[in-house]
Short mmCIF file of C-alpha atoms and ligand atoms in Angstrom, two decimals:
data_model
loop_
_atom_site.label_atom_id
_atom_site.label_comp_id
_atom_site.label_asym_id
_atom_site.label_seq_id
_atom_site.Cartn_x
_atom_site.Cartn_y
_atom_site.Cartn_z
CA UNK D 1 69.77 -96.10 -183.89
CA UNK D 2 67.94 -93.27 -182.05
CA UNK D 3 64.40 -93.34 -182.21
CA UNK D 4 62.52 -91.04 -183.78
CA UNK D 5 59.09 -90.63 -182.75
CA UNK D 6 58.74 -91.41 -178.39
CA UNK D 7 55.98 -91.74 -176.87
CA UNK D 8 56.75 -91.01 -173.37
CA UNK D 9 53.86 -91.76 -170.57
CA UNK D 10 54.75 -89.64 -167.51
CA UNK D 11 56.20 -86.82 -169.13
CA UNK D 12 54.74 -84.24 -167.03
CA UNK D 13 56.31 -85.67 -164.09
CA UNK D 14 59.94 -85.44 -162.62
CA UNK D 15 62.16 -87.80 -164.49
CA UNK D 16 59.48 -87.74 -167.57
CA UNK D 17 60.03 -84.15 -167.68
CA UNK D 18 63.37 -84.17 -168.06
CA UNK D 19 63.65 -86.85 -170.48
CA UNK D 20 61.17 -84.76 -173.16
CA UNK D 21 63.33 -81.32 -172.77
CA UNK D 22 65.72 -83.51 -173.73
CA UNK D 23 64.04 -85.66 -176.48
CA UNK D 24 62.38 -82.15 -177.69
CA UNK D 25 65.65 -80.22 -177.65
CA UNK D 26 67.69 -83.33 -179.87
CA UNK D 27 64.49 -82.83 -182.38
CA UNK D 28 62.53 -85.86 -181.81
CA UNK D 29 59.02 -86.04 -182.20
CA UNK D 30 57.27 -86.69 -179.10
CA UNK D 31 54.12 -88.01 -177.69
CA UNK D 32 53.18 -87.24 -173.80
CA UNK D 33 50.78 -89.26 -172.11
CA UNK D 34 49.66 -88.13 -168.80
CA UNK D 35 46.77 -88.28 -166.38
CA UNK D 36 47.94 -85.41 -165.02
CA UNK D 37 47.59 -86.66 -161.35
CA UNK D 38 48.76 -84.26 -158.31
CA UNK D 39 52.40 -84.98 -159.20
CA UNK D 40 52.19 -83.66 -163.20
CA UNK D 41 53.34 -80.37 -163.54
CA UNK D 42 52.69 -78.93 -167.30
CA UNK D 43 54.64 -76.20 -166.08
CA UNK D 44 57.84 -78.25 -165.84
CA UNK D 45 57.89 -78.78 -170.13
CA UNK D 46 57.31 -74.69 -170.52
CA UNK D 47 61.43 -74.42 -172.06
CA UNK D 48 59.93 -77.19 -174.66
CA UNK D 49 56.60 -75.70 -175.14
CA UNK D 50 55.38 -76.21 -178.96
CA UNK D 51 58.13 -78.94 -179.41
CA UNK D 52 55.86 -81.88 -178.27
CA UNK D 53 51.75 -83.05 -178.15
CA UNK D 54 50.55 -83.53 -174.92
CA UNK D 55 47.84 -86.41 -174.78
CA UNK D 56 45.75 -86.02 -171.08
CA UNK D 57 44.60 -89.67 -170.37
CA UNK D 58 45.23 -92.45 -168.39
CA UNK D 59 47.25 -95.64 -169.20
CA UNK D 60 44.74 -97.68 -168.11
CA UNK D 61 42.56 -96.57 -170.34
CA UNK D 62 43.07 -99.06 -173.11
CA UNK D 63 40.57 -97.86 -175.83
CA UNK D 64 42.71 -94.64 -175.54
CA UNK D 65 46.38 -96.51 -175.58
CA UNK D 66 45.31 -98.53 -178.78
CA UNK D 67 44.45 -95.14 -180.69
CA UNK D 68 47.33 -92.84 -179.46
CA UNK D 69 49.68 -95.68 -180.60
CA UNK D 70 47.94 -96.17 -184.08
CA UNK D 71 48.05 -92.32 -184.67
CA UNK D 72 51.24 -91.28 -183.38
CA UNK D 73 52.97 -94.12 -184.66
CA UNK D 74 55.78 -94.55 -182.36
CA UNK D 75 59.32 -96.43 -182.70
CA UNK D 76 59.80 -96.33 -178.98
CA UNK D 77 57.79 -96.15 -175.66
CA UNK D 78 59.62 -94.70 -172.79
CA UNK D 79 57.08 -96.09 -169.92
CA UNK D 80 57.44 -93.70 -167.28
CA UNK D 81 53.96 -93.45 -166.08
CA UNK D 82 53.55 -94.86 -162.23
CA UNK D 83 52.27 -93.49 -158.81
CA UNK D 84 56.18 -93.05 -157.00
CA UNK D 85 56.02 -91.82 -153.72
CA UNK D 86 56.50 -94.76 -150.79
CA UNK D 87 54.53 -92.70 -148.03
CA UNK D 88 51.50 -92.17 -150.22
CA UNK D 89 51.43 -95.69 -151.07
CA UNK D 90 51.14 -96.51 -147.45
CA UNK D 91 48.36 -93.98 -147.03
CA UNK D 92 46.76 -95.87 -150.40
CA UNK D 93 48.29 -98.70 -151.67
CA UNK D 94 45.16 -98.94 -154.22
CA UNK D 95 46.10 -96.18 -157.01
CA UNK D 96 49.34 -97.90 -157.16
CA UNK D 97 48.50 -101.46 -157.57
CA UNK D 98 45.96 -99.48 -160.20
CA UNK D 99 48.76 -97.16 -162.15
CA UNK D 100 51.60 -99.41 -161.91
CA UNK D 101 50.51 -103.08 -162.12
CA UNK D 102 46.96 -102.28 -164.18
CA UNK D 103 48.38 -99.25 -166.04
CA UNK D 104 51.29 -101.35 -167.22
CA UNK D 105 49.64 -104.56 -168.39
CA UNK D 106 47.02 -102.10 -170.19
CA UNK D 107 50.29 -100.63 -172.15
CA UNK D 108 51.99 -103.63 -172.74
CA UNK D 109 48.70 -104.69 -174.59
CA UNK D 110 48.79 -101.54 -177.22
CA UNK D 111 52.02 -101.84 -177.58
CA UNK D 112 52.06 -105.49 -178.22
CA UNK D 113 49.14 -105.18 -181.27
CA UNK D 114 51.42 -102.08 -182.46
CA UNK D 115 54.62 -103.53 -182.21
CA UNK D 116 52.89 -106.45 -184.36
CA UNK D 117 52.31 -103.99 -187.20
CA UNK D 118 55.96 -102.50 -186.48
CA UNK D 119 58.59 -104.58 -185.77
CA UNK D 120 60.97 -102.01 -185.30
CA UNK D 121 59.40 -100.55 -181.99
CA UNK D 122 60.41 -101.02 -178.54
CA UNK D 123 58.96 -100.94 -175.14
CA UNK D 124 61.40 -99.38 -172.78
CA UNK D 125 60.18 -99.74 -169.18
CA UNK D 126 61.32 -97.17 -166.39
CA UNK D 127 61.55 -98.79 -162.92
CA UNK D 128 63.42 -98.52 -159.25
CA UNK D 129 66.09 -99.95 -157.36
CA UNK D 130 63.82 -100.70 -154.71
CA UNK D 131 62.26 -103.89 -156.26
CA UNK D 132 65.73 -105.90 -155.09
CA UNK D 133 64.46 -104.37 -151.26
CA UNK D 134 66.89 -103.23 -148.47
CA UNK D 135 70.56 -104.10 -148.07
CA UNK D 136 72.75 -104.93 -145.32
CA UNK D 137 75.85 -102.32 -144.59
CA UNK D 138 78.04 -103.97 -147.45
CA UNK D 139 77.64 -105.07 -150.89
CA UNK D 140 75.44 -103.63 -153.84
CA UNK D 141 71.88 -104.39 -155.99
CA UNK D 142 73.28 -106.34 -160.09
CA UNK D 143 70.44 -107.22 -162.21
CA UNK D 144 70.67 -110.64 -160.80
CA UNK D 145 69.47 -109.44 -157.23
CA UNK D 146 66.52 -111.45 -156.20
CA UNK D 147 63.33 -109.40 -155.83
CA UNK D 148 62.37 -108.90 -152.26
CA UNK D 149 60.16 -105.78 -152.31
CA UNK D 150 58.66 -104.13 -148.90
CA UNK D 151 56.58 -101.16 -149.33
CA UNK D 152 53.03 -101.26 -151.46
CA UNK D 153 54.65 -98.91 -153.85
CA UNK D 154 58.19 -101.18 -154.69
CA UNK D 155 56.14 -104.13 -154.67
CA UNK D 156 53.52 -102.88 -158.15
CA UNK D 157 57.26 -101.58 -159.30
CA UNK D 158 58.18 -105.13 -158.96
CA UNK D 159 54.84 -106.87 -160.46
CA UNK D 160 54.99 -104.19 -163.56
CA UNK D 161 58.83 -105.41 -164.42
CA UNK D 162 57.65 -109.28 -164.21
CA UNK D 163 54.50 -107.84 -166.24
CA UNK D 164 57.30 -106.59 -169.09
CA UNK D 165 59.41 -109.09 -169.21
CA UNK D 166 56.36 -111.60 -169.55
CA UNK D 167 55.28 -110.11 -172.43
CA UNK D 168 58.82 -109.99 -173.55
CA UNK D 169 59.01 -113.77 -173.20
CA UNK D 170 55.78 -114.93 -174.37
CA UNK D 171 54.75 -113.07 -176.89
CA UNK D 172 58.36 -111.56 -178.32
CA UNK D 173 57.73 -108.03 -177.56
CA UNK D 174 61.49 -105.87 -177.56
CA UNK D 175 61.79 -104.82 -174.47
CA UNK D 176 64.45 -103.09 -172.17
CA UNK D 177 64.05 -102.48 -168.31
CA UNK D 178 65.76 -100.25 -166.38
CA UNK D 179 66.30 -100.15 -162.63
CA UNK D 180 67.50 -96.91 -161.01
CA UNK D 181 68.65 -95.35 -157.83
CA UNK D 182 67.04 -92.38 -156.41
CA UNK D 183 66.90 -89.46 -158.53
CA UNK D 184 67.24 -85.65 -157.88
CA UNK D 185 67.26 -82.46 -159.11
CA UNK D 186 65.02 -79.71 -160.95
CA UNK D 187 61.53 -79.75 -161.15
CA UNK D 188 61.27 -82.50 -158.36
CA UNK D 189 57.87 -82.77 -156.92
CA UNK D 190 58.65 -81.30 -153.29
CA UNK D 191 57.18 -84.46 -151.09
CA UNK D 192 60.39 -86.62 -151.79
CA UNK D 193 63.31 -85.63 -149.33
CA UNK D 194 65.77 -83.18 -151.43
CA UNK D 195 63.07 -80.53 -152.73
CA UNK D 196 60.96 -80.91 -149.22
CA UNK D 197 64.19 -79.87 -147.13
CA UNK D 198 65.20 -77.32 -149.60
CA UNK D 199 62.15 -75.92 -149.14
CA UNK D 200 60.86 -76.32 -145.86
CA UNK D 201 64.54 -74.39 -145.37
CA UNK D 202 63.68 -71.70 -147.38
CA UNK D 203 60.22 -71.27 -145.40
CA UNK D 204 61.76 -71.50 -141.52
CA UNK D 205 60.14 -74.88 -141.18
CA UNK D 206 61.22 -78.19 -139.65
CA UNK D 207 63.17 -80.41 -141.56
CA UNK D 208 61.83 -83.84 -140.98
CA UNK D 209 64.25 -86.67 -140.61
CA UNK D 210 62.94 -90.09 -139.93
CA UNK D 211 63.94 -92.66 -137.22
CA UNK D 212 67.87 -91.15 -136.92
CA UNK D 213 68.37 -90.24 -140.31
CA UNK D 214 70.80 -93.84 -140.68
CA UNK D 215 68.67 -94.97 -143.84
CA UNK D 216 71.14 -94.97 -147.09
CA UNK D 217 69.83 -93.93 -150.44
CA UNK D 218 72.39 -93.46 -153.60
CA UNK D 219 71.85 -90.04 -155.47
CA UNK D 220 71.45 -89.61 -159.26
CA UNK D 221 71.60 -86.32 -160.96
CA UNK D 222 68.00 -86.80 -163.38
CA UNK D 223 69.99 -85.82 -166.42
CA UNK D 224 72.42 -88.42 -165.67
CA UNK D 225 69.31 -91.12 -165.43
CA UNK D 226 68.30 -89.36 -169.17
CA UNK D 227 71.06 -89.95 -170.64
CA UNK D 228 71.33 -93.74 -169.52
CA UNK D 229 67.57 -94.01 -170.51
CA UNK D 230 68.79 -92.81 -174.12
CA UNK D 231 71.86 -94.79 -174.15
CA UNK D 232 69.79 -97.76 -173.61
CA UNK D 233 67.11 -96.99 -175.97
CA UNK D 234 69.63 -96.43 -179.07
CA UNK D 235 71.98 -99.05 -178.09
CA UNK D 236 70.39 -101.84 -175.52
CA UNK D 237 70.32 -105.28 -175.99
CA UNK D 238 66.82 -106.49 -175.98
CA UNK D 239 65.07 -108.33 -173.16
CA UNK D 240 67.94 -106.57 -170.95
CA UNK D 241 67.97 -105.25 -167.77
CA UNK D 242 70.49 -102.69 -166.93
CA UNK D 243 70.96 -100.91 -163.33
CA UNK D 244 71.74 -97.14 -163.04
CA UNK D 245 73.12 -95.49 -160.57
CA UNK D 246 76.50 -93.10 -159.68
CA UNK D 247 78.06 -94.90 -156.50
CA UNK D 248 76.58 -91.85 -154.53
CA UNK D 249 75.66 -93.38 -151.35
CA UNK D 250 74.50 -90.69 -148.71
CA UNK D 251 72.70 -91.27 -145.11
CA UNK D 252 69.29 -89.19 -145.02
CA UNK D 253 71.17 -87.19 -141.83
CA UNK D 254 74.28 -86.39 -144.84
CA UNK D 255 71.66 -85.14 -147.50
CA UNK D 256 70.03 -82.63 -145.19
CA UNK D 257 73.56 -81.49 -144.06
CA UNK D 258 74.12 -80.78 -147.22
CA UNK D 259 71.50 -78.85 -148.29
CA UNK D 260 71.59 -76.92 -145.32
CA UNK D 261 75.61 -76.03 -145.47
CA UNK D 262 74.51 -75.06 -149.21
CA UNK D 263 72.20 -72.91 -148.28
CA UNK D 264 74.29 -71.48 -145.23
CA UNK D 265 76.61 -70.30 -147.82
CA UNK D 266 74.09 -69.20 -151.20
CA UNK D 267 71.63 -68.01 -148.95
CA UNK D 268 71.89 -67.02 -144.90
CA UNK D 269 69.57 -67.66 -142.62
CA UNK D 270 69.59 -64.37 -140.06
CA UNK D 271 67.89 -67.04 -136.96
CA UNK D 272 70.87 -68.97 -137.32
CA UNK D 273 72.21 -72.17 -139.29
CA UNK D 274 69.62 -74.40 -141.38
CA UNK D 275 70.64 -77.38 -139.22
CA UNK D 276 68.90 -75.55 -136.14
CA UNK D 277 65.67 -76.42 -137.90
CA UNK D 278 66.51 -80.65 -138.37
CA UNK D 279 63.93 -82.46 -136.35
CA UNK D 280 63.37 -86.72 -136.05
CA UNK D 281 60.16 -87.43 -136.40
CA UNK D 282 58.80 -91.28 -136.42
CA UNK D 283 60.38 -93.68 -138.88
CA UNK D 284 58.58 -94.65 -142.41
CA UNK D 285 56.88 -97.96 -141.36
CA UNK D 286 59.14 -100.72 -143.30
CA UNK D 287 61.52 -98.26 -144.27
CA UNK D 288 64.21 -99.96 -145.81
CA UNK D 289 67.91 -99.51 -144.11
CA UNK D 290 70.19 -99.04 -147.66
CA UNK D 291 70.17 -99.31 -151.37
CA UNK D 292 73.41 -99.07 -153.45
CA UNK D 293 73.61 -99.48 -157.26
CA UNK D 294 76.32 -101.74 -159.29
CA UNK D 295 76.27 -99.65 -162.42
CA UNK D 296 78.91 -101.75 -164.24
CA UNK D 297 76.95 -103.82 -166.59
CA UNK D 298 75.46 -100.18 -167.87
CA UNK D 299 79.62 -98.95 -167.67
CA UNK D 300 81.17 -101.48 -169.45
CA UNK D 301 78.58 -102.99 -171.87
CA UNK D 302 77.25 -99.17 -173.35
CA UNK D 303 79.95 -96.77 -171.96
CA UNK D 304 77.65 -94.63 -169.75
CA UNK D 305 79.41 -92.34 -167.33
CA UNK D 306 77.60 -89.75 -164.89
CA UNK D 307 78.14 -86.38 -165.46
CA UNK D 308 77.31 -84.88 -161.46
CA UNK D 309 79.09 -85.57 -158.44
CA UNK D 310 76.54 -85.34 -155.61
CA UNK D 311 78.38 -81.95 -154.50
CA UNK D 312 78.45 -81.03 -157.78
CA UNK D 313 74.36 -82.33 -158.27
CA UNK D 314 73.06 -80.78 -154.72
CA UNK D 315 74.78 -77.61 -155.64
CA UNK D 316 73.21 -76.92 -159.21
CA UNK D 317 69.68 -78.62 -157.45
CA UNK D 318 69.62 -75.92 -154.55
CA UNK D 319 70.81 -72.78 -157.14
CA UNK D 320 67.73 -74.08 -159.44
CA UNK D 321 65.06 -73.88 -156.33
CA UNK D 322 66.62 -70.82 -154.92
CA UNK D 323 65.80 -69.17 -158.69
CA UNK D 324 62.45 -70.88 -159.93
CA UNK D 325 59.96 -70.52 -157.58
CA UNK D 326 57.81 -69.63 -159.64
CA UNK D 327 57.38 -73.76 -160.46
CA UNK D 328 57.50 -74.71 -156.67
CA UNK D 329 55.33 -71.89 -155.00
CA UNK D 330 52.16 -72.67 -156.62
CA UNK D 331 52.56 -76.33 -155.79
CA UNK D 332 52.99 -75.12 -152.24
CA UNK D 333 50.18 -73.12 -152.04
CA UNK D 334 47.84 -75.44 -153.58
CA UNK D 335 48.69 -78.82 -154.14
CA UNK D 336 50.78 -80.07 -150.97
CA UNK D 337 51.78 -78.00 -148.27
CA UNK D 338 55.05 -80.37 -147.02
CA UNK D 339 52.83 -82.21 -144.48
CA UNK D 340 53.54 -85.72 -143.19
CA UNK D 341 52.64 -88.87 -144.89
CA UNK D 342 52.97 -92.40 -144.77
CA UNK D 343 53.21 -92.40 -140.73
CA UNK D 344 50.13 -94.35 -139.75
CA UNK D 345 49.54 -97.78 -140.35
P1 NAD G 1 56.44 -88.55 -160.69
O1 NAD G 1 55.52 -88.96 -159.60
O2 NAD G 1 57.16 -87.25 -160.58
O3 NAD G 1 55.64 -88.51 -162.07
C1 NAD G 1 54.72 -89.49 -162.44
C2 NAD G 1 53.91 -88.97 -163.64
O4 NAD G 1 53.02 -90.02 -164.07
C3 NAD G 1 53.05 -87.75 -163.34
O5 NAD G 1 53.19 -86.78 -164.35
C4 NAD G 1 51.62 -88.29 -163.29
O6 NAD G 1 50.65 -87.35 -163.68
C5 NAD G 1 51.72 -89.45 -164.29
N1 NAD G 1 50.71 -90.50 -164.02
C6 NAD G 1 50.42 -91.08 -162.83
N2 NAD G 1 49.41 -91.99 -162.98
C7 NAD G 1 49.10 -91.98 -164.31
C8 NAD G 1 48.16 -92.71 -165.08
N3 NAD G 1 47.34 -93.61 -164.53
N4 NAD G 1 48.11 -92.47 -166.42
C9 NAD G 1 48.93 -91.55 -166.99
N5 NAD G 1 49.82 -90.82 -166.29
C10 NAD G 1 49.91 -91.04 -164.97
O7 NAD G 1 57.45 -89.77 -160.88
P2 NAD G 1 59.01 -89.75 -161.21
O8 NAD G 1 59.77 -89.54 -159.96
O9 NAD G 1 59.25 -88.87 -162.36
O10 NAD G 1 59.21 -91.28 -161.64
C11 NAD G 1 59.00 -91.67 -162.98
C12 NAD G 1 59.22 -93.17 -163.10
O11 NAD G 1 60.55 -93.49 -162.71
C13 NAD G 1 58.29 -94.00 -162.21
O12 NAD G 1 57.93 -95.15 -162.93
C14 NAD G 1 59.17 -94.35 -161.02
O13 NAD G 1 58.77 -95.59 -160.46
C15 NAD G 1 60.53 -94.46 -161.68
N6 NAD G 1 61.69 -94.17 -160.82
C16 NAD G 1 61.72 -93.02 -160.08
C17 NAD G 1 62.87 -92.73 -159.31
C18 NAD G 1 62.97 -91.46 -158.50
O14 NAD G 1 63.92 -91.32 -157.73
N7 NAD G 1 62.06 -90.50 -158.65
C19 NAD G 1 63.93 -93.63 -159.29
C20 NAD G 1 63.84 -94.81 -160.06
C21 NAD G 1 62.72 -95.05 -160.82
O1 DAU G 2 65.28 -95.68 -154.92
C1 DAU G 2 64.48 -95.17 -155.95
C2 DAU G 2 63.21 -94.56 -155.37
O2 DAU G 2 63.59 -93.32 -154.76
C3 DAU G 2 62.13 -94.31 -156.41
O3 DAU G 2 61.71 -95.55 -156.95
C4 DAU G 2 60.93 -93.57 -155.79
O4 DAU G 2 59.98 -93.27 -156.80
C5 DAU G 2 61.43 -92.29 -155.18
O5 DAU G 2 60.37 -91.60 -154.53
C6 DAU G 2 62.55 -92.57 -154.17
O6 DAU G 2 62.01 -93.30 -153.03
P1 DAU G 2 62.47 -92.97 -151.53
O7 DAU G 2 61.45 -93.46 -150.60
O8 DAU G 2 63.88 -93.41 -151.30
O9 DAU G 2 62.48 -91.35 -151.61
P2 DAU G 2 62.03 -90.23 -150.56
O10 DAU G 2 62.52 -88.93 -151.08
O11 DAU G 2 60.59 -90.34 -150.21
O12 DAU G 2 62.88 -90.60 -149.27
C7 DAU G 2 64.29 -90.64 -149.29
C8 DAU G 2 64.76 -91.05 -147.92
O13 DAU G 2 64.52 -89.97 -147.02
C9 DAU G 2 64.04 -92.25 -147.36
O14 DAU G 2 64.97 -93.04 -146.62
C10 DAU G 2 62.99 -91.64 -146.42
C11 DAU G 2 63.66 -90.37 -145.94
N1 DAU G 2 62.77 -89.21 -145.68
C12 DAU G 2 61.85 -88.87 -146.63
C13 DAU G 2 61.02 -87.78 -146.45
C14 DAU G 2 59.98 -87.41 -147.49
C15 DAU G 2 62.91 -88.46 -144.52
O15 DAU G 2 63.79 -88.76 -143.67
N2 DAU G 2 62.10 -87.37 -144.33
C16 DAU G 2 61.14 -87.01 -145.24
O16 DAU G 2 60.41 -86.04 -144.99
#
C-alpha cells in the first residue's frame, strides 16, 4: 500500500525535490527535513507550496529526529538527506563522513524507537551506484556487486547502506535500499556536469571536460528515479536492495555534445557552435572510468519501466533551463559561480 504520511529528509534538494512535487501532488502528507546546506533550494518546492511542512534541521541532530518522528507520525521515511557532490568531497571529505555516515546512524536511531511504536513504518534509504566503484569496458553493477568504493563521498554512501542494513538485521527494522545511476534534469544544482554545461553555454563560458571526456556515466531522467523510489516504497520486499537505472550509458565528451547540438538548434549561439567553447581541463583525482546499471531485478520483480530516453530527457532538461532562470540565476550569482573543484589533492 502507498504510504500516507513521508517524511522525506533532503527534500529541498534535487532528487528530494522532485520526489515531494510528486508525493504533494498524489495528496500525501509530507514532512521535509532539511539543513538547508548550499545545495537546498526552497525555491525548487514553490509549484507545491502549502502542500507540505518544511522542518529546517539537521539529521544529526538526534533530539530533533526523535520529536519530528513522534509528531509527524510517519508510515515511511524516504532518506534522502546526504552531502552528493564527488569534487567537494575531495575538497572536504569531513561534512560527508558527518551527513552521510553520522547523519544516517542518527536516523536509523529515531526511526528504530518509532518504528517500535509502529510496526507498519519503513525506512527507505536513497543511495548511488557508485558504492560497487568503477567498471571495466563490459559488463554491469546487480545488487550482488561487491562494494569497492573510491572517492570520500561513495565511500560514507557505502558505510550509510551497511549502517541500514545493520539495523535491518539486528534489530528488525523494514528497510529498503536503493542504488541508482546518475540522475538529471530540472532543478539540478548547477556544479554536477548537465546543469554546469547548460549553463556555462548559456553564459559564453568554457565547458570543462575532464582528462578526455572517456569517463562513462548512465543517465536517469529524476522522475524516472521517483517513480522507482515509489514503486519500491508501495510494493518492495523488505530488507531488499533494488538497482535503478535506464541502460543510458553516455561518455562525458557525448553528454556535452549533446547539450551543445540542443542548444545549437533551441537557442543559437551568434560566435559560433557551443562545441567551440569545450575545453579539457585536469582529470577528477580517482575518477572512476564507467558505471552501468542492471535494472532487471527492479523490471521484472515490480514492473518499473523508464519513461525518458536520454534524447528525449536532455531535450525536456535544456527547454526547462532555457525557461526558469529565475531558479538558476540567483544560485549563480550568489551561491556558486561554476568554478573548479575537487582538482587538488
Ligand atoms: P542534493 O545535494 O541536491 O541535495 C541534498 C539535500 O540534503 C539538500 O537539500 C541539503 O540541504 C540536504 N542536507 C545536506 N546535509 C544535511 C543534513 N545534515 N541534514 C539535513 N539535510 C541535509 O542531492 P541529490 O542529488 O538530490 O541526492 C539525493 C540523494 O540521492 C543523496 O543521498 C545522493 O547520495 C543520492 N543519489 C544521488 C544521485 C544523483 O545523480 N544526484 C544518484 C544516486 C543517488
Ligand atoms: O552515479 C551516481 C552519482 O552521480 C551520484 O551518487 C552523485 O551524487 C552525483 O553527483 C553523480 O556523481 P558524478 O561524479 O558522476 O556526477 P558529476 O556530475 O559530478 O560528474 C559526471 C561526470 O562528468 C564525471 O565523470 C565527472 C565529469 N565532469 C564533471 C564536472 C562537474 C566533467 O567532466 N566536468 C565537470 O565540470
Amino acid at each position: 500500500m502507498a504510504s500516507k504520511r513521508c517524511i522525506v529528509t533532503g527534500g529541498c534538494g534535487f532528487i528530494g525535490s522532485a520526489l515531494v512535487r510528486r508525493l504533494c501532488r498524489e495528496g500525501r502528507d509530507v514532512l521535509v527535513v532539511d539543513k538547508l546546506t548550499y545545495a537546498g533550494v526552497k525555491e525548487s518546492l514553490k509549484e507545491v507550496d502549502g502542500l507540505y511542512d518544511l522542518l529546517v534541521a539537521d539529521i544529526c541532530d538526534q533530539s530533533r529526529m526523535d520529536r519530528a518522528f513522534a509528531e509527524f507520525r510517519p508510515d515511511t521515511v524516504f532518506h534522502l538527506a546526504a552531502e552528493s557532490h564527488v569534487d567537494r568531497s575531495i575538497d572536504g571529505p569531513g561534512e560527508f563522513v558527518r551527513t552521510n555516515v553520522v547523519g544516517t546512524a542518527t536516523l536509523l536511531q529515531s526511526a528504530l524507537a518509532w518504528w517500535r511504536k509502529n510496526p507498519a513504518f519503513v525506512f527507505q534509504h536513497i543511495s548511488t551506484d557508485e558504492v560497487y566503484g568503477s567498471l571495466g569496458a563490459e559488463g554491469f553493477f546487480t545488487e550482488a556487486t561487491p562494494y569497492s568504493p573510491h572517492s570520500p563521498y561513495s565511500a560514507s554512501k557505502a558505510a550509510s547502506d551497511h549502517l541500514v542494513r545493520a539495523w535491518h538485521d539486528t534489530y528488525g527494522l523494514p528497510v529498503r535500499i536503493t542504488n541508482c545511476s546518475n540522475n538529471y534534469g530540472p532543478y539540478h544544482f548547477p556544479e554536477k556536469l548537465i546543469p554546469l554545461v547548460i549553463l556555462n553555454c548559456l553564459d559564453g563560458k568554457p565547458l570543462p571536460v575532464y582528462g578526455k571526456g572517456a569517463n562513462v556515466r548512465d543517465w536517469l531522467y529524476v522522475e524516472d528515479h521517483v517513480s522507482a523510489l515509489c514503486l519500491v516504497n508501495e510494493k518492495g520486499a523488505d530488507g531488499e536492495t533494488y538497482n535503478v537505472g535506464g541502460h543510458n550509458e553516455r561518455t562525458n565528451l557525448e553528454v556535452v555534445q549533446a547539450i551543445c547540438a540542443t542548444l545549437d538548434e533551441l537557442r543559437p549561439r551568434a560566435a559560433g557552435p557551443y562545441s567551440d567553447l569545450i575545453t579539457y581541463v585536469a582529470d577528477r583525482p580517482g575518477h572512476d572510468l564507467r558505471y552501468a546499471i542492471d535494472p532487471s531485478k527492479l523490471m521484472d520483480t515490480l514492473g518499473w519501466r523508464p519513461a525518458e530516453s536520454f534524447d528525449t530527457g536532455i531535450r525536456k532538461t535544456v527547454r526547462w533551463y532555457l525557461d526558469n532562470d529565475w531558479w538558476w540565476r540567483p544560485i549563480r550569482e550568489q551561491r556558486y559561480a561554476g568554478g573548479r573543484l575537487g582538482a587538488k589533492v
